[in-house]
Structure formats: structure tokens, C-alpha cells
mmCIF file of C-alpha atoms and ligand atoms in Angstrom:
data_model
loop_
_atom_site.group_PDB
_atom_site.id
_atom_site.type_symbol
_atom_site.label_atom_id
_atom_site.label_comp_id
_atom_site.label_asym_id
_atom_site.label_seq_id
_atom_site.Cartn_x
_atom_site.Cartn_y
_atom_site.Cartn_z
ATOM 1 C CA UNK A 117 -156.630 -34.098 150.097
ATOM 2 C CA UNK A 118 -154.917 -37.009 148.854
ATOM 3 C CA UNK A 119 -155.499 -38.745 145.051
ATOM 4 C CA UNK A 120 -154.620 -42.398 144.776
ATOM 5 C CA UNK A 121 -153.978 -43.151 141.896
ATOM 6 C CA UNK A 122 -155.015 -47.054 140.604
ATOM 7 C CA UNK A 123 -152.140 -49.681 140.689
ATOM 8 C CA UNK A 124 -151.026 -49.410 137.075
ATOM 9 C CA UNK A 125 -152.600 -45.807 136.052
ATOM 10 C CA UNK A 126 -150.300 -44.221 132.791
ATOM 11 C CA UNK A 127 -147.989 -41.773 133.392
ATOM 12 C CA UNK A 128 -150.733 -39.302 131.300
ATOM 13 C CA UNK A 129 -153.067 -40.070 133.650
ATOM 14 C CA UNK A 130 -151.539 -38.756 136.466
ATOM 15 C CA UNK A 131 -150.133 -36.136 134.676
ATOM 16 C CA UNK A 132 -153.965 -34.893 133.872
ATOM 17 C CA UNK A 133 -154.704 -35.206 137.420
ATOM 18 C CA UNK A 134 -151.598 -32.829 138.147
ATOM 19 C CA UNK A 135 -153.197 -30.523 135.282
ATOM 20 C CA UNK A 136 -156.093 -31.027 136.960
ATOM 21 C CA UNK A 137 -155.243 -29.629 140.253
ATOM 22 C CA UNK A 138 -152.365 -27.128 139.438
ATOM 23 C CA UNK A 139 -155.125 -25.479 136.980
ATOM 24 C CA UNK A 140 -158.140 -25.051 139.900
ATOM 25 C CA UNK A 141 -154.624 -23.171 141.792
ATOM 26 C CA UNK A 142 -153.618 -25.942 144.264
ATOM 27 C CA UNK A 143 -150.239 -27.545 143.974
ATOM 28 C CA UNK A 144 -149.905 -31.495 142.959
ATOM 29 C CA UNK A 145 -147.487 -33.307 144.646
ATOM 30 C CA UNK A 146 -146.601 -37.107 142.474
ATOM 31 C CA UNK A 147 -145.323 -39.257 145.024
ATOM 32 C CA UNK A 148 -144.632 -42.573 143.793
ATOM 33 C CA UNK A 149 -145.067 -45.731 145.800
ATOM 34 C CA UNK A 150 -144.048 -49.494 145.449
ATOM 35 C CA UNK A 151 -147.609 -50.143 144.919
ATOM 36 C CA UNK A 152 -148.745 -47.189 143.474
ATOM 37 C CA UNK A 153 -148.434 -43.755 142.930
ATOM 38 C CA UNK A 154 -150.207 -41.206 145.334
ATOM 39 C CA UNK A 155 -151.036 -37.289 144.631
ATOM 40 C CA UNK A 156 -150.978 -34.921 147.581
ATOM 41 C CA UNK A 157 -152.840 -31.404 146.950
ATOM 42 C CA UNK A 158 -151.615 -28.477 148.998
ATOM 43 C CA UNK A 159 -152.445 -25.054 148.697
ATOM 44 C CA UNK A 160 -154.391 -22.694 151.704
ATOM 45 C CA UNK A 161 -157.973 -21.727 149.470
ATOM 46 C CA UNK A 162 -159.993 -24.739 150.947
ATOM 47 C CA UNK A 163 -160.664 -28.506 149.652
ATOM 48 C CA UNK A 164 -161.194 -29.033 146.338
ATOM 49 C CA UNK A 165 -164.647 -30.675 145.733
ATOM 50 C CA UNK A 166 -163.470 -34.908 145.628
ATOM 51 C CA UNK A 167 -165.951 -35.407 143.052
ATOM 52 C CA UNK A 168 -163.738 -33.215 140.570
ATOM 53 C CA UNK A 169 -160.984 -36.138 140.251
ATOM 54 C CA UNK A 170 -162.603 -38.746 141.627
ATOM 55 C CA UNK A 171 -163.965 -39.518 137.546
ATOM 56 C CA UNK A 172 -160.688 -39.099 135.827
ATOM 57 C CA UNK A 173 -159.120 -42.170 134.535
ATOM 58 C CA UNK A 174 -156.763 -43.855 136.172
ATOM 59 C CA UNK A 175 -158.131 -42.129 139.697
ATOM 60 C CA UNK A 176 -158.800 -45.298 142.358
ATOM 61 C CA UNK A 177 -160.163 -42.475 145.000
ATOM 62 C CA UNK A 178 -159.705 -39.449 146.549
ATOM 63 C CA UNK A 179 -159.201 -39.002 150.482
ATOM 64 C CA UNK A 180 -159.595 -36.257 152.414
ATOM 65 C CA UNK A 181 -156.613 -36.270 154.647
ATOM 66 C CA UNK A 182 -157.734 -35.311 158.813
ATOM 67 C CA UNK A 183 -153.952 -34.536 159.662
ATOM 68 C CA UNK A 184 -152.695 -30.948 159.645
ATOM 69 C CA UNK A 185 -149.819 -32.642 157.502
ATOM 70 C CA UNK A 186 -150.355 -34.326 154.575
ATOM 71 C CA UNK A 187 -146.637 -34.650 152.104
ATOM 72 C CA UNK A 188 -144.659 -36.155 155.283
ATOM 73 C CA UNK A 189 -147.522 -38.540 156.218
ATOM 74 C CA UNK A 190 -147.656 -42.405 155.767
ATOM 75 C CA UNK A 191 -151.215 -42.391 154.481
ATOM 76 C CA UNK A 192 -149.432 -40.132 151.540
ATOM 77 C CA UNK A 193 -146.514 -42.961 150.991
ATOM 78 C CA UNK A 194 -146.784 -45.972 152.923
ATOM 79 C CA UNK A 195 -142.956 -47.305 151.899
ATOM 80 C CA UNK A 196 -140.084 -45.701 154.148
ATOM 81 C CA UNK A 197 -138.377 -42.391 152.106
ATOM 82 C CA UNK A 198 -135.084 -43.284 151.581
ATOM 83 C CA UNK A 199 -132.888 -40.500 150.907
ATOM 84 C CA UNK A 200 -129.676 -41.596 148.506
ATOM 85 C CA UNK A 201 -126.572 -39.996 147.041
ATOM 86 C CA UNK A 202 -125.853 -41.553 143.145
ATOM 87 C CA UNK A 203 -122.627 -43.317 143.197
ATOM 88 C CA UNK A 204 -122.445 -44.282 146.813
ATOM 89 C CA UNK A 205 -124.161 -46.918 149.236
ATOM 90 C CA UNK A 206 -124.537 -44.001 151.708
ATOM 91 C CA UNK A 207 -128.334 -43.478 152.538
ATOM 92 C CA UNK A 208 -130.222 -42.022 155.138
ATOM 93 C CA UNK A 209 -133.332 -44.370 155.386
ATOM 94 C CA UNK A 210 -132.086 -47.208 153.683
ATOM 95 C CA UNK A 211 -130.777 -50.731 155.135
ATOM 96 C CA UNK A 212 -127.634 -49.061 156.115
ATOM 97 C CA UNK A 213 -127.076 -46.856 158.992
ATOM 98 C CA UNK A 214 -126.522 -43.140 158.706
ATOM 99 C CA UNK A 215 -123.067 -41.961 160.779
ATOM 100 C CA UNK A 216 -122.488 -38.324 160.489
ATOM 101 C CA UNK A 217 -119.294 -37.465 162.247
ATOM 102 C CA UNK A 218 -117.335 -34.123 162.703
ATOM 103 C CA UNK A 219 -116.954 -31.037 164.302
ATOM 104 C CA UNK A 220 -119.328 -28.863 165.831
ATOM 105 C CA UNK A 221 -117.553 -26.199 163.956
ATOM 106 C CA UNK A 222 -114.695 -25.816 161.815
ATOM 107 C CA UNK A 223 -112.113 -24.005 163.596
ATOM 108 C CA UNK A 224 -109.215 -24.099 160.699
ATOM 109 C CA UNK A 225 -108.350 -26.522 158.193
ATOM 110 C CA UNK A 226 -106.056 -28.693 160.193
ATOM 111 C CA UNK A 227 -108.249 -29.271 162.348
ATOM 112 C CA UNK A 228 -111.200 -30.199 160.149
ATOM 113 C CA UNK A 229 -108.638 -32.725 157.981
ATOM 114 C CA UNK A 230 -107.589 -34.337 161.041
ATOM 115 C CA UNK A 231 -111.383 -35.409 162.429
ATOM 116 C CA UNK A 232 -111.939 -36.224 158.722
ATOM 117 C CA UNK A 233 -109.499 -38.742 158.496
ATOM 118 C CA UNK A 234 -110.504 -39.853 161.571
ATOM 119 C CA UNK A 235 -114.172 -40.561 161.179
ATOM 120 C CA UNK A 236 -113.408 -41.431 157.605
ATOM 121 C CA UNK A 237 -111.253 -44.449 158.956
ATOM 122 C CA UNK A 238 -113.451 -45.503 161.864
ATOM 123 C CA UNK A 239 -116.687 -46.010 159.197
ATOM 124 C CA UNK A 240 -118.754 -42.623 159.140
ATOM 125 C CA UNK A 241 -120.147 -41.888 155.195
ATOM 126 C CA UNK A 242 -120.585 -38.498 156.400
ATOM 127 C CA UNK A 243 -119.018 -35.741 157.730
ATOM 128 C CA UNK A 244 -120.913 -32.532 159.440
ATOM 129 C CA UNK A 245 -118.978 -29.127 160.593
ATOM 130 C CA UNK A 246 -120.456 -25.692 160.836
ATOM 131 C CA UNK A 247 -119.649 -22.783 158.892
ATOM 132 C CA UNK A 248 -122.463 -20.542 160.062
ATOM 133 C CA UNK A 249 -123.047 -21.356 164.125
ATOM 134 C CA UNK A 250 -126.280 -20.066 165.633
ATOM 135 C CA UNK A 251 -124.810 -19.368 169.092
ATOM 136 C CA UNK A 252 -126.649 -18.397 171.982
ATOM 137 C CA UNK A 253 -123.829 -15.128 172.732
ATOM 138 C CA UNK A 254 -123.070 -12.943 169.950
ATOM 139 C CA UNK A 255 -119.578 -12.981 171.135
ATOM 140 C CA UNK A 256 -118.840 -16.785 171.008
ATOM 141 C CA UNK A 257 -117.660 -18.195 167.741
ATOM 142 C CA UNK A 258 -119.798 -17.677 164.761
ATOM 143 C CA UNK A 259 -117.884 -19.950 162.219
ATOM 144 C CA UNK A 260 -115.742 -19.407 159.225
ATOM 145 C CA UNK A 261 -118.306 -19.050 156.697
ATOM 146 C CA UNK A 262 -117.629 -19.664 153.203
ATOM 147 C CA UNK A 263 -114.012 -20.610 154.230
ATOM 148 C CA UNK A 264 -115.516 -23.577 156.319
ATOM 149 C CA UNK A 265 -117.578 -24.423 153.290
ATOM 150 C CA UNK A 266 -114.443 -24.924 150.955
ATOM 151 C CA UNK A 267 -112.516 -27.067 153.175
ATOM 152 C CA UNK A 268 -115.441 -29.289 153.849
ATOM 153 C CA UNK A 269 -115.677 -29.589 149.893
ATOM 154 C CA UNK A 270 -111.949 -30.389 150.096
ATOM 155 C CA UNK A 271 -112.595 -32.814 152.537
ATOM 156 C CA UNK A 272 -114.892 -34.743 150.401
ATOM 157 C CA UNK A 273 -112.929 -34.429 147.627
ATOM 158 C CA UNK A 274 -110.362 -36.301 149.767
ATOM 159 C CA UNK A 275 -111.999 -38.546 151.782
ATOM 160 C CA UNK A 276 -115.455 -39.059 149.562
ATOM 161 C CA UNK A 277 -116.980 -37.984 152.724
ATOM 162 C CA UNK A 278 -120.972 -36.290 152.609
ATOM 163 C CA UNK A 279 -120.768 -32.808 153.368
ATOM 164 C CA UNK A 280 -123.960 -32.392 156.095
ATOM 165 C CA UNK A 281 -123.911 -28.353 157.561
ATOM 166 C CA UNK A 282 -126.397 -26.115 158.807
ATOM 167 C CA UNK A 283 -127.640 -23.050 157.012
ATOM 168 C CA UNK A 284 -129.196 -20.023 159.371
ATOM 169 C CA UNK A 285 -130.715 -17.540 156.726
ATOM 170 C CA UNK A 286 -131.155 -18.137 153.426
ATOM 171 C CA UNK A 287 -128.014 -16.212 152.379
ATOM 172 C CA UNK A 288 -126.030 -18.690 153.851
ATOM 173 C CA UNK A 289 -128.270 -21.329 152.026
ATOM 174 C CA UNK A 290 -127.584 -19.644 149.052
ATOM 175 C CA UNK A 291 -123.988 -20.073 149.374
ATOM 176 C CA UNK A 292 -123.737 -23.192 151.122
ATOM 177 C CA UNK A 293 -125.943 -25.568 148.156
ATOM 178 C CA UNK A 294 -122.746 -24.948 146.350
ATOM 179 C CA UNK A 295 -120.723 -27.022 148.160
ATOM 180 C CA UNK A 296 -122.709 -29.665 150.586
ATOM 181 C CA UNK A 297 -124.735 -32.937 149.922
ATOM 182 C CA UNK A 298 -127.516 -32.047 153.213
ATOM 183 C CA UNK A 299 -128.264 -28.786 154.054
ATOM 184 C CA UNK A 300 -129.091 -28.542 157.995
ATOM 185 C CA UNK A 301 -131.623 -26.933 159.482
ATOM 186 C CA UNK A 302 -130.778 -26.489 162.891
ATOM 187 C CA UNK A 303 -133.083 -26.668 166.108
ATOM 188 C CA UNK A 304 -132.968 -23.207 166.707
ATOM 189 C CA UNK A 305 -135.035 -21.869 163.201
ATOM 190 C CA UNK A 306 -137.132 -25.292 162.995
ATOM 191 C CA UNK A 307 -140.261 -22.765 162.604
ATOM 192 C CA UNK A 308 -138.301 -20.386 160.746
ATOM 193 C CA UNK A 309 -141.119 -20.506 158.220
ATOM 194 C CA UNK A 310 -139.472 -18.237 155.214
ATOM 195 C CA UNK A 311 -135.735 -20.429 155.953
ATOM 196 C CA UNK A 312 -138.124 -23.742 155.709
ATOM 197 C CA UNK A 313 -139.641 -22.608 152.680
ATOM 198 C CA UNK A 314 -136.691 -21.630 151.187
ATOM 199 C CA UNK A 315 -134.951 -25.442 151.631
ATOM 200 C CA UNK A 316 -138.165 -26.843 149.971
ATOM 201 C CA UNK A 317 -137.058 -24.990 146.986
ATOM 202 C CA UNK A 318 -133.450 -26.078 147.222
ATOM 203 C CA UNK A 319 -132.402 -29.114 145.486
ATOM 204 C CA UNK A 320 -130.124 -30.596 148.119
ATOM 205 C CA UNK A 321 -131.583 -32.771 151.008
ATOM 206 C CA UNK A 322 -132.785 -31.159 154.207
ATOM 207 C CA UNK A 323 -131.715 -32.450 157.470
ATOM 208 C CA UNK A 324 -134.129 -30.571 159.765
ATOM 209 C CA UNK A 325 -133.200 -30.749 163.877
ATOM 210 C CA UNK A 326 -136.186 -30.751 165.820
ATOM 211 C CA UNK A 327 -137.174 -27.432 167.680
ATOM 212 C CA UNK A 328 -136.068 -27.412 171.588
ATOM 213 C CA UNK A 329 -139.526 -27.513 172.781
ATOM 214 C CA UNK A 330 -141.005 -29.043 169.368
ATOM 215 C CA UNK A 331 -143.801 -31.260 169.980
ATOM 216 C CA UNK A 332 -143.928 -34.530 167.577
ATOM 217 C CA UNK A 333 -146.960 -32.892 165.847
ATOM 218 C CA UNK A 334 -144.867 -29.163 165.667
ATOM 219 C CA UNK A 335 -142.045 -30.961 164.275
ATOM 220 C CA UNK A 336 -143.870 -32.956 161.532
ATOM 221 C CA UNK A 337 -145.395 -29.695 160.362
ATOM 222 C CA UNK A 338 -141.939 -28.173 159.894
ATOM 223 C CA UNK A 339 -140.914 -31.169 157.503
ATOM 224 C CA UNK A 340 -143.986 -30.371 155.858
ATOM 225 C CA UNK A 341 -143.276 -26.927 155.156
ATOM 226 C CA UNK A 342 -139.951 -28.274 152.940
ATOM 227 C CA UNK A 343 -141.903 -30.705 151.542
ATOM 228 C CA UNK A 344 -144.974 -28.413 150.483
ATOM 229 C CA UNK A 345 -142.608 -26.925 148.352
ATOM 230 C CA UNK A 346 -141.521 -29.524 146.350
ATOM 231 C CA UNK A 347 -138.011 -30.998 148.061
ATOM 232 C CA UNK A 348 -139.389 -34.537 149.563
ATOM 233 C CA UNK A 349 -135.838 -35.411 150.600
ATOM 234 C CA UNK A 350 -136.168 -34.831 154.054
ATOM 235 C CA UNK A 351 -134.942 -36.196 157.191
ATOM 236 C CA UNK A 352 -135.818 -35.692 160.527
ATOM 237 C CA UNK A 353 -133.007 -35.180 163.576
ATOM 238 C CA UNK A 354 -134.254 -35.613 167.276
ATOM 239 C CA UNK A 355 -131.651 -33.190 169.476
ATOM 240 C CA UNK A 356 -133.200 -33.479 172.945
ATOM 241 C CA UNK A 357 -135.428 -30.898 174.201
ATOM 242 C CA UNK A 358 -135.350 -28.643 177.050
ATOM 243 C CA UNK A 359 -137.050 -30.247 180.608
ATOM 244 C CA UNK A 360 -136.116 -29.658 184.110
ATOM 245 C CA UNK A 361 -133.588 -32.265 184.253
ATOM 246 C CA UNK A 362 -130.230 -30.612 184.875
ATOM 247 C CA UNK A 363 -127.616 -33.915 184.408
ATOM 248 C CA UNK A 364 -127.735 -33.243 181.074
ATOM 249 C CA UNK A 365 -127.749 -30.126 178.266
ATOM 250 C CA UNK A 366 -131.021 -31.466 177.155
ATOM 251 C CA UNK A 367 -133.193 -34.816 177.492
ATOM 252 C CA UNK A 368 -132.926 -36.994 174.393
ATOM 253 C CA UNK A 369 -136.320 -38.207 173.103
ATOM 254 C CA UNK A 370 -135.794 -41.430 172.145
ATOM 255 C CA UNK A 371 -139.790 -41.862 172.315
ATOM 256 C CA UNK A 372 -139.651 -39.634 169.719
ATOM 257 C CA UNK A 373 -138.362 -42.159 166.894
ATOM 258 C CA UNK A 374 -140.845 -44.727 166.685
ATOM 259 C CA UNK A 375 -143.546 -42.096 167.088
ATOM 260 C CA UNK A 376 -142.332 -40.515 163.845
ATOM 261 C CA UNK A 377 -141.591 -44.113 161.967
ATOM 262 C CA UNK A 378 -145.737 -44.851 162.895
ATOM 263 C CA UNK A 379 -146.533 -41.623 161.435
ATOM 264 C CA UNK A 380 -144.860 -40.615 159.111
ATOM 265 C CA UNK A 381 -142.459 -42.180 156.251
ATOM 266 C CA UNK A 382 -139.488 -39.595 156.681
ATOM 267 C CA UNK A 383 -136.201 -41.291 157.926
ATOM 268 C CA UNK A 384 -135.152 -39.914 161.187
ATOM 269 C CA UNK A 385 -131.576 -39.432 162.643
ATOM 270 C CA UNK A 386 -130.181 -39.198 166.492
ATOM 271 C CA UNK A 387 -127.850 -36.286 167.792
ATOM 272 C CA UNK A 388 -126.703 -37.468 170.937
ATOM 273 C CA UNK A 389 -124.190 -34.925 171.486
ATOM 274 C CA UNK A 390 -127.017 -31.964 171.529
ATOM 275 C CA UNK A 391 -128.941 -34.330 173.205
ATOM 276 C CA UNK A 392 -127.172 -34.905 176.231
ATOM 277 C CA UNK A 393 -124.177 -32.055 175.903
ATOM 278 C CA UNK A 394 -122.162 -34.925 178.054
ATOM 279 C CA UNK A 395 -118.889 -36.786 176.025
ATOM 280 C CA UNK A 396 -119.578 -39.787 179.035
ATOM 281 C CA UNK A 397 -123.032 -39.978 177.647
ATOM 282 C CA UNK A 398 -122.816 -39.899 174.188
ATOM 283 C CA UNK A 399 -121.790 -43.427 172.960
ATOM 284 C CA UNK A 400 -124.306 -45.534 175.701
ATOM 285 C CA UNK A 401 -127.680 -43.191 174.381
ATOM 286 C CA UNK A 402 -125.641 -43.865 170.334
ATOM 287 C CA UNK A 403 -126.122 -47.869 171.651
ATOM 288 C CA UNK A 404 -129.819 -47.196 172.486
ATOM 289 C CA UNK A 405 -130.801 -44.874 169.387
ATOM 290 C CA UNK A 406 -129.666 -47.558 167.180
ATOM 291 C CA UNK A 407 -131.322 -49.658 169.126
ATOM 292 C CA UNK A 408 -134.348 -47.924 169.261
ATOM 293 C CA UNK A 409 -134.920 -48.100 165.567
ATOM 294 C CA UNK A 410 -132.982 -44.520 164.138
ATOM 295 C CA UNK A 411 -131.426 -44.654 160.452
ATOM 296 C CA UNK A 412 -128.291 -43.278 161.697
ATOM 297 C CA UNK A 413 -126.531 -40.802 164.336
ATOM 298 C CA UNK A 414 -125.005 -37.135 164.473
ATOM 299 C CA UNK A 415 -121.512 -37.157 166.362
ATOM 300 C CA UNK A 416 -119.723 -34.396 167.507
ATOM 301 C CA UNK A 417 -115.970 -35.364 167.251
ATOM 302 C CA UNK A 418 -112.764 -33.273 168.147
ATOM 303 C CA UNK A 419 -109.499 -34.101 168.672
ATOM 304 C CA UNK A 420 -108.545 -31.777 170.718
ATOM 305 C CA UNK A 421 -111.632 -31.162 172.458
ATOM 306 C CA UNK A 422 -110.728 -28.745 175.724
ATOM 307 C CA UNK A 423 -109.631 -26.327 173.311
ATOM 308 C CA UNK A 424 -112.725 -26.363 171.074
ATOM 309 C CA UNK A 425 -114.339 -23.473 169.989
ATOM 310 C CA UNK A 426 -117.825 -25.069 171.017
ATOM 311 C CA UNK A 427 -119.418 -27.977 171.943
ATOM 312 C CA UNK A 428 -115.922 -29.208 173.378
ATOM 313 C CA UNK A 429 -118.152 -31.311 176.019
ATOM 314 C CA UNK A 430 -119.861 -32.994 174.298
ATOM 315 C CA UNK A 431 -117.192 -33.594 171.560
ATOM 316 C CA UNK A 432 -115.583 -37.393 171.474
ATOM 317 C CA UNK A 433 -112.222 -38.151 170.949
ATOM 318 C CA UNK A 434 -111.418 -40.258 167.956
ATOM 319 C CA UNK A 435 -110.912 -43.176 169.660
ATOM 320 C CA UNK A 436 -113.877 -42.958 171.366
ATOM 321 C CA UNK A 437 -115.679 -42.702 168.023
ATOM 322 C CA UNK A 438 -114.062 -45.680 167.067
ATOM 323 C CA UNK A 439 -115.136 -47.784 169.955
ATOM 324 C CA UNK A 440 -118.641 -46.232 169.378
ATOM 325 C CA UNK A 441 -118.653 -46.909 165.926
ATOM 326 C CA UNK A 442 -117.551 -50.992 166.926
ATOM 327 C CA UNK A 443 -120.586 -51.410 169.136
ATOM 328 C CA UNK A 444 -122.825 -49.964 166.597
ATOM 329 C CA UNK A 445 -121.529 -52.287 164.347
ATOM 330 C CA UNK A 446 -122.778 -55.348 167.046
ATOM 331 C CA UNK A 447 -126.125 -53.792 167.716
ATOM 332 C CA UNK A 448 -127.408 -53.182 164.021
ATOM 333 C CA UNK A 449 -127.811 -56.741 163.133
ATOM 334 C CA UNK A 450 -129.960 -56.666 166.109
ATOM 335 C CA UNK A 451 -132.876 -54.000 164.045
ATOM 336 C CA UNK A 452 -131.833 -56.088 160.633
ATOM 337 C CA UNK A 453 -129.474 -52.877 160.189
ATOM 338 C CA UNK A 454 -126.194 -52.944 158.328
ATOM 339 C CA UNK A 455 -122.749 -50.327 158.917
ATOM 340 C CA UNK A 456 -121.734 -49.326 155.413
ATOM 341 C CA UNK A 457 -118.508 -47.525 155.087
ATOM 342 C CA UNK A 458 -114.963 -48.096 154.963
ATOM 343 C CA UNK A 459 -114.226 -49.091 158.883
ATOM 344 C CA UNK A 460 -112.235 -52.301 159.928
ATOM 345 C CA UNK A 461 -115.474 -54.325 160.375
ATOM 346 C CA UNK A 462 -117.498 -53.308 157.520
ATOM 347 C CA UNK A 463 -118.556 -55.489 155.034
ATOM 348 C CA UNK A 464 -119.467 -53.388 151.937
ATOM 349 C CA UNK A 465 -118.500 -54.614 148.745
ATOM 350 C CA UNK A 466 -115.696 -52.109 148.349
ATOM 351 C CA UNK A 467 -114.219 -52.984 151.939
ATOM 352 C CA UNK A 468 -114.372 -56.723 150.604
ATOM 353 C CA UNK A 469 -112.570 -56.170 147.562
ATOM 354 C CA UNK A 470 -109.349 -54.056 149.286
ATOM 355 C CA UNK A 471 -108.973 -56.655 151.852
ATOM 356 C CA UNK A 472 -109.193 -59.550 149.032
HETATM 357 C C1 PEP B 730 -125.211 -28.369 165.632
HETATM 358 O O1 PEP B 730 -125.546 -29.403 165.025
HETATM 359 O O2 PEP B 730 -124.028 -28.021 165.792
HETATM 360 C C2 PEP B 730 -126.270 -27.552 166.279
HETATM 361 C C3 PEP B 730 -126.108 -26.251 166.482
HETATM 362 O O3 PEP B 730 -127.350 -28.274 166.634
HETATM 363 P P1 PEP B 730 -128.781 -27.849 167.205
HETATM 364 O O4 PEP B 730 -129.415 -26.990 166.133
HETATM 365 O O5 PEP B 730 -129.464 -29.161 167.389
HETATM 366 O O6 PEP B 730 -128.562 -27.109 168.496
HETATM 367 MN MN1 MN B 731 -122.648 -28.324 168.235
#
């Protein structure tokens, strides 16, 4: 059930609708709007009975919501979520395009410093590597753990890159809130319920991969787990799933992105490098993600990639990056998109003022 609150309703209004519903044992969820501010209720003991709120002041009405999700939904927040970092133009969601660039994992310091700079130079405002990998064998590499998660908070102490990296219990949740800006959730515990409920809770945004056989519907319910509990900063990651095709690791759902943007007012991210597991495919399905309509992209970047300790496939060499990140640049005027970040072509107000 969904309240909606009346255009210019007082903040004590609202608040006595959150009473309201916290006291009959449901959770309130205050979303504001441009237009107005909208309260989800979530809880699993039924509906509420509309005519309850429906009197209070302030209340315009009260909807009963059909979906199975209700916090991630447009009819909750009809504006686009935008998630941003104070202090920075980086955004996932906003006017600017989202470029998180790195490692699959980080493999020793040197290595990490020297994508870094790399990525940092060619434009990308973030930078992912994994410290805890969820890999298929228990004998490939399982990351550096809390090692990996210091010299990625080097690295943005650095570089003023975003630290984005994947958490696979909630021990290594625990630890890793310390030091990143986006806790992932990767594709492989998307309906790890407890892990889900245990980002909603955290206070750093969630980027949440979607499931290998995750239907749209599956994957929306996921994001609604984090949000139930109270973190609304989430954003969505298509990976590819898993079809019969065999030319590539997995088929990229590029379908997938303006099904979400219709239903839903999450921003929502493209991982070509999962999604095709193919270096010679990653930068033309980068062109058409951006294209599509995506806030941003996840690239795997190495630069030494035959000697990777995973992913080396579908890793890009820095130059290839580059060259990626130069055709993004032409194609986002195209969706009224912009490039923020510090690369040769960018026009942020920072990049203006060192080349003045
Ligand atoms: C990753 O981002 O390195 C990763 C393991 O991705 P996914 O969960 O999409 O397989
Ligand atoms: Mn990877």
C-alpha cells in the first residue's frame, strides 16, 4: 500500500502518517518526490485497512499497490533515483554517465595502481576490483581480502576514484563498508535473501548484479529486498544471463534496460565484460548500452591481461579503454547524456579550469 501524500502536506503530517503506520507494526517508507512526497508501507501481516490514513491531514489518498514490489516501483516515485557522492559530480542516475573501470580482482598493489591510473586518466569516476571473488572452483583465486580493500582505499585517496566491490557474506560486508563508496552484490547471491537484507541496513549504496537466470520481475524483487529495509540507494547491473548461445560467456540483455527504466525508478548500469566474457566484444555492446539508455558501464580492465588471475578474457587493455571511453563520449550526446570525469574530452568544470 502506498500513501500519497498532498502536494504541500507539513513535514508533521507525514511524520503522523509514519506514526501512524510504524504503530499498527508495518514499516513507513518517506520517499520524497519533485511533486510530492509518497509513503510506501511494507511489512508481511496483510493490508492495512485504507480508510485508517486515508482521513489524516495532509493524506491526498491511499493506493493499494498490485505489484509484488512496491519501494523500487515508479508508481512509489515517479522522478528517476539518482544516486550521488557529496563533493563530486559522480552519479549513478544522474545526467552524467556512470564508468566503473578496474580489475576483476586485485592481484597485488602494483597492479591495482597501474589500472587506476589508467582508467583514472582515460575518464572513469569509478574504480571496481574484488577483494572477496565468488568463483565457480574453490581452487581458483579467491581475492586478497581486507588487503584488496586497503589498496583500493589508497587508490582513492590517490586518484579520488569511487571504490565499487562486491561483498559475498555479510562478514565481508562488515568489513568492506569501511572502506568503499558501493557495495556490490554480485550475480551469484542476487536472492541471497539474509546478504540482501543485510545491504538494506548498510549505509553505503548497493550495486546489485542481476541473477544469471533472473527474470526482470525476480530481479526487481531483489532491489526490493535492500530497499524494504531502509537503504533506497540502489542500482541495478544487467550481467547477461545464461542461454544456449555459446559465442559468448553469457547473452547481454540489453532489453532488459528500458524494461526496468518503464518500471521502475532505480538507475541501472551495463557489465559488458560478464556479459559477453569476450575483450573483442566488449567496447561495440559498451556503444549499444549507452545507446540503449544505461546510466553508465562496468569494465573489466587489466594491463596485463594473459596473466590475470580471472576474467583475463574479457579484461581490456588500457588503450582499449581509452578508445572505448572516446566513443562513449560521441554517443552520449546522442541520449542527452554527458561524460563527467577527468579524460581528454571531458568538459566538467574542473577539466575546464586545468586546461584554462
Ligand atoms: C564481478 O563483477 O567480478 C563478478 C563476479 O560479476 P558477476 O557477479 O556479474 O558474475
Ligand atoms: Mn570478473
Amino acid at each position: 500500500m502506498l500513501v500519497v501524500m498532498q502536494a504541500h502536506a507539513k513535514e508533521e503530517a507525514i511524520r503522523a502518517v509514519c506514526d501512524k503506520i510504524e504503530a499498527l507494526g508495518y514499516r513507513a517508507h518517506s520517499i520524497p518526490g519533485a511533486e510530492r512526497t509518497a509513503i510506501g508501507i511494507t511489512g508481511n501481516r496483510g493490508e492495512i485497512e485504507p480508510g485508517t490514513l486515508e482521513e489524516m491531514p495532509g493524506v491526498q489518498e491511499v493506493i493499494r499497490v498490485t505489484k509484488p514490489y512496491k519501494l523500487v516501483s515508479r508508481d512509489m516515485k515517479a522522478e528517476n533515483t539518482v544516486v550521488s557522492f557529496p563533493g563530486t559530480d559522480a552519479t549513478f542516475g544522474g545526467p552524467g554517465l556512470a564508468i566503473v573501470a578496474g580489475p576483476c580482482a586485485i592481484e597485488s598493489r602494483e597492479q591495482a595502481f597501474a589500472v587506476a591510473e589508467r582508467v583514472h586518466r582515460a575518464g572513469a569516476q569509478f574504480f571496481r576490483g574484488g577483494a572477496y571473488k565468488p568463483r565457480t572452483s574453490p581452487y581458483a583465486f579467491q581475492g586478497l581480502g581486507e588487503e584488496a580493500l586497503q589498496i583500493m582505499a589508497d587508490i582513492r585517496d590517490q586518484f579520488g576514484l569511487k571504490i565499487v566491490t562486491e561483498a559475498i557474506d555479510n562478514e565481508s560486508l562488515e568489513l568492506l563498508e569501511e572502506y568503499a563508496d558501493v557495495v556490490q552484490i554480485g550475480a551469484r547471491n542476487m536472492q541471497n535473501f539474509s546478504l540482501l537484507k543485510r545491504a538494506g541496513r548498510s549505509r553505503k549504496p548497493v550495486l546489485l548484479k542481476r541473477g544469471m537466470s533472473a527474470t526482470l520481475e525476480e530481479f526487481l524483487m531483489a532491489a526490493e529486498y535492500v530497499m524494504s529495509e531502509g537503504n533506497y540507494n540502489v542500482i541495478l547491473c544487467e550481467r547477461g544471463v545464461r542461454t544456449f548461445a555459446d559465442h559468448t560467456r553469457n547473452t547481454l540483455d540489453l532489453s532488459l534496460i528500458p524494461a526496468v527504466q518503464r518500471l521502475s525508478h532505480l538507475p541501472i548500469v551495463v557489465d559488458p565484460s560478464h556479459g559477453t566474457g569476450k575483450r573483442n566484444k566488449v567496447t561495440p555492446l559498451s556503444r549499444a548500452a549507452v545507446a540503449v539508455g544505461a546510466d553508465g558501464l562496468l569494465i573489466e580492465v587489466h594491463c596485463d591481461p594473459d596473466k590475470a588471475l580471472s576474467d583475463g578474457m574479457q579484461s581490456l587493455y588500457p588503450e582499449q579503454f581509452e578508445e572505448l571511453m572516446s566513443q562513449v563520449r560521441q554517443i552520449a550526446p546522442v541520449v542527452k547524456r554527458t561524460v563527467p570525469g577527468i579524460g581528454e574530452h571531458a568538459t566538467t568544470a574542473a577539466s575546464v579550469r586545468s586546461r584554462a
